[in-house]
Tab-separated table of C-alpha atoms in Angstrom:
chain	number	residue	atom	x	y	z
J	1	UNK	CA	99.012	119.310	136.892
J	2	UNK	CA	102.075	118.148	135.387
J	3	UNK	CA	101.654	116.366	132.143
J	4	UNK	CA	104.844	115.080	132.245
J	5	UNK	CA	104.791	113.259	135.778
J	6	UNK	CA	100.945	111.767	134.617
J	7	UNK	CA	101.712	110.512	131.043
J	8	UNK	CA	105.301	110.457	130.781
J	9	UNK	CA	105.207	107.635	127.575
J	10	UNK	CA	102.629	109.636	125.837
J	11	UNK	CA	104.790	112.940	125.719
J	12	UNK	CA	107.969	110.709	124.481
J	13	UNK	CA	105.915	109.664	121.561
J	14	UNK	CA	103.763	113.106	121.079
J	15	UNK	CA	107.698	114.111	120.723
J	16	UNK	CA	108.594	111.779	118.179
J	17	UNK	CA	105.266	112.208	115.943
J	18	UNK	CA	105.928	115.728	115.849
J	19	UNK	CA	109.769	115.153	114.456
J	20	UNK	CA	108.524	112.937	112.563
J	21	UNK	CA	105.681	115.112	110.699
J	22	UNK	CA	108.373	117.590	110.795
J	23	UNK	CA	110.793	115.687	108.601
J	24	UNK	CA	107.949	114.182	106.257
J	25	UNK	CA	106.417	117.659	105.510
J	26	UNK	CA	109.844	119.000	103.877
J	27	UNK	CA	108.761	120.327	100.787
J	28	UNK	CA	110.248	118.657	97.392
J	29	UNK	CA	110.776	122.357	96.129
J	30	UNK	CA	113.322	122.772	98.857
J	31	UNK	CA	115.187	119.689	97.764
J	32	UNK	CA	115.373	120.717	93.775
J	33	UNK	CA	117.330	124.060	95.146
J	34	UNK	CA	120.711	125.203	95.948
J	35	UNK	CA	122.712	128.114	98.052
J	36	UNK	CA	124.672	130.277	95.556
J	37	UNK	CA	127.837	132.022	97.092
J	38	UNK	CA	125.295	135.673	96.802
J	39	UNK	CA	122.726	133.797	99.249
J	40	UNK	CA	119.891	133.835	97.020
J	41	UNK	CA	118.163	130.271	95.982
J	42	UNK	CA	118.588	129.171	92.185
J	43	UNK	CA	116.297	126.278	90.951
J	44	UNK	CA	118.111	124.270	88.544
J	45	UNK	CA	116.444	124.944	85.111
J	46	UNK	CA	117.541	121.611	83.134
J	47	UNK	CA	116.130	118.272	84.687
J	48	UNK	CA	116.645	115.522	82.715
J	49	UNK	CA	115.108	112.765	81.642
J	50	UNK	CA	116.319	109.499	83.271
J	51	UNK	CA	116.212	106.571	80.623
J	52	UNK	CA	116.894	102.662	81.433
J	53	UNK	CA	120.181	102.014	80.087
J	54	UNK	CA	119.633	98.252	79.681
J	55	UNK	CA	116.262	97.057	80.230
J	56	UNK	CA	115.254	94.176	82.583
J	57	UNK	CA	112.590	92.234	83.671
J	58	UNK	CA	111.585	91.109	87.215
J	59	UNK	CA	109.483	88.305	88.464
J	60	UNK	CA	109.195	86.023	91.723
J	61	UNK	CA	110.738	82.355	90.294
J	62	UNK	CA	111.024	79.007	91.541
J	63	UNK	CA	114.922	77.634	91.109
J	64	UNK	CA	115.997	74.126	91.001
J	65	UNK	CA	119.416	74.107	91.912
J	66	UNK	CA	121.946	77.789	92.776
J	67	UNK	CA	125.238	77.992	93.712
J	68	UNK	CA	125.886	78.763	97.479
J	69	UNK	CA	128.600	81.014	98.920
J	70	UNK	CA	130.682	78.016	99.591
J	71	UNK	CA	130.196	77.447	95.041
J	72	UNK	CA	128.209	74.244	95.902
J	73	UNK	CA	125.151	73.761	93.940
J	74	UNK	CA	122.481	73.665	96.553
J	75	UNK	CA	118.903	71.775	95.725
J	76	UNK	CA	116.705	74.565	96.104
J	77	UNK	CA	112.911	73.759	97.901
J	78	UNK	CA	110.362	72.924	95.563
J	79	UNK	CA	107.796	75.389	97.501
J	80	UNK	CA	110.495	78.573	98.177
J	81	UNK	CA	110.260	81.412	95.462
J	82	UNK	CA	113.181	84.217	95.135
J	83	UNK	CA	112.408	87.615	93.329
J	84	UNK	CA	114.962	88.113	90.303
J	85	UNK	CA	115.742	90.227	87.996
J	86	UNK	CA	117.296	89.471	84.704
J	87	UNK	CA	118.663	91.661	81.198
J	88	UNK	CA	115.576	91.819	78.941
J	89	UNK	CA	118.287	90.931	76.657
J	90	UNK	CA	120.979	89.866	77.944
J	91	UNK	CA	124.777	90.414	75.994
J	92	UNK	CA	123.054	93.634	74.133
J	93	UNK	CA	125.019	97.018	73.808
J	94	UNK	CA	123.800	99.525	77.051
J	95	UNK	CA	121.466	102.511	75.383
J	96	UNK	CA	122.745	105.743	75.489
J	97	UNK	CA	126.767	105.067	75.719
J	98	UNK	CA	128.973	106.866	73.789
J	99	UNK	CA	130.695	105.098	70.441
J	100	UNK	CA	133.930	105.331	71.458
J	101	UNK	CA	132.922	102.594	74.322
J	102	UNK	CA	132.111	99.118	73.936
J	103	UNK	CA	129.182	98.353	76.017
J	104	UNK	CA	127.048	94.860	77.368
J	105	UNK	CA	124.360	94.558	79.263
J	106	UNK	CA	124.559	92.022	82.174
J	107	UNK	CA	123.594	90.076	85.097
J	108	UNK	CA	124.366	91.553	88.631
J	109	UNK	CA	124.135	88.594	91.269
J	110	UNK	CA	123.310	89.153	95.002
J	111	UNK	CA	123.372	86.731	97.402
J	112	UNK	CA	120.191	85.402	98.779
J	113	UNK	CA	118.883	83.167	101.703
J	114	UNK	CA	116.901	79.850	100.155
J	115	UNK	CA	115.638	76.665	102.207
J	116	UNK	CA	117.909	74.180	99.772
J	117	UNK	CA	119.901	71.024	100.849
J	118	UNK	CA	123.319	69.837	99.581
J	119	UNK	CA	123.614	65.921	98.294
J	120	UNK	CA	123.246	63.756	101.473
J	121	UNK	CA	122.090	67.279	103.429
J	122	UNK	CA	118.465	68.228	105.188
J	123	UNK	CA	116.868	71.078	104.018
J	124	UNK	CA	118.084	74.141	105.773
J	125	UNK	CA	118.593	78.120	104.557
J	126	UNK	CA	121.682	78.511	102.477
J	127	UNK	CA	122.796	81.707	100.409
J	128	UNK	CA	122.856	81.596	97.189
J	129	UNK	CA	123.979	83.360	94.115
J	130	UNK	CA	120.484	85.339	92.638
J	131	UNK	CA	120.600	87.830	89.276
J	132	UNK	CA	118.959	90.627	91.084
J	133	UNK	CA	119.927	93.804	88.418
J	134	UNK	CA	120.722	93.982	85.294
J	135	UNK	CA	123.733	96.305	84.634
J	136	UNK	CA	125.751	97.650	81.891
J	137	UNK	CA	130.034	97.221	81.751
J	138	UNK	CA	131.469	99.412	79.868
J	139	UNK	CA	135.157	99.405	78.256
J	140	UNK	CA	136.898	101.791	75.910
J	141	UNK	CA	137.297	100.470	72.471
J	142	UNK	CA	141.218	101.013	72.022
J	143	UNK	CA	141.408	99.327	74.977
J	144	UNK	CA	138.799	96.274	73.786
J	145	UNK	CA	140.586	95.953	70.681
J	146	UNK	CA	144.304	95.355	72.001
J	147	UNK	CA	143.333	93.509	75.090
J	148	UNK	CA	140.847	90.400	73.589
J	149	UNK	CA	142.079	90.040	70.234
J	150	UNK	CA	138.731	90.931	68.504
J	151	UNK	CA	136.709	88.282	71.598
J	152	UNK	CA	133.478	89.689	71.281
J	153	UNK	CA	132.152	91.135	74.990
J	154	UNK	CA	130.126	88.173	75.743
J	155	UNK	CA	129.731	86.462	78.871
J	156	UNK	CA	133.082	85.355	80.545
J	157	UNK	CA	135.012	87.241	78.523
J	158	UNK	CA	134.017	90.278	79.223
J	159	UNK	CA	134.555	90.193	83.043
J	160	UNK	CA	137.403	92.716	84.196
């Protein structure tokens, strides 16, 4: 009896489930190794630690009012919640950076979809501007000094 002919949707996805047990059984060892030039395997010897550069803190949050892609404050829903993510401290120096570089942590945005209205609008979605990382900018300090005139790396002024 062909198996094939009988159950030909079963053998498509007894395929598949085998691929995919295949690819989810690669071991992690084979991932921390490399081919050397002399075809033997070296596993690196120094892994390193990682360390949050600037620290941040996420929650789910209920807006009033963001700005939309069009940079029209939109009303937001009273009942619609966006996840965020914000600088623990925002306008601090990045851990870890080197002193020759002036360093800030800040706000990443991404744009998200929100049930909002515009004055005189009905509620309908609208992206919207949403911190979503917090991220470190970093410039050299030669370059700092000559180009701000001793402006301290806060907020607007610090955007390339």
């Amino acid at each position: 009896m062909d198996l094939k002919r009988k159950y030909p949707s079963h053998i498509t996805a007894l395929k598949l489930s085998l691929a995919f047990v295949f690819v989810s059984t690669v071991s992690s060892d084979f991932l921390d190794t490399q081919q050397s030039s002399h075809s033997h395997t070296q596993k690196r010897v120094d892994e390193a630690e990682l360390v949050e550069v600037c620290t941040s803190v996420q929650s789910f949050e209920q807006l009033e009012s963001a700005v939309s892609v069009d940079l029209v404050t939109v009303e937001v829903h009273p009942e619609a919640w966006v996840f965020a993510t914000r600088c623990r401290v925002p306008g601090k120096p990045c851990k870890g950076v080197d002193n020759d570089v002036q360093s800030i942590c800040r706000p990443k945005k991404s744009w998200v979809q929100v049930y909002g209205r515009t004055s005189g609008d009905t509620w309908r979605p609208h992206w919207v501007a949403v911190d979503t990382a917090c991220v470190c900018s970093i410039r050299r300090k030669k370059v700092f000094a000559m180009s701000t005139n001793g402006i301290p790396l806060t907020g607007r002024n610090f955007l390339p």
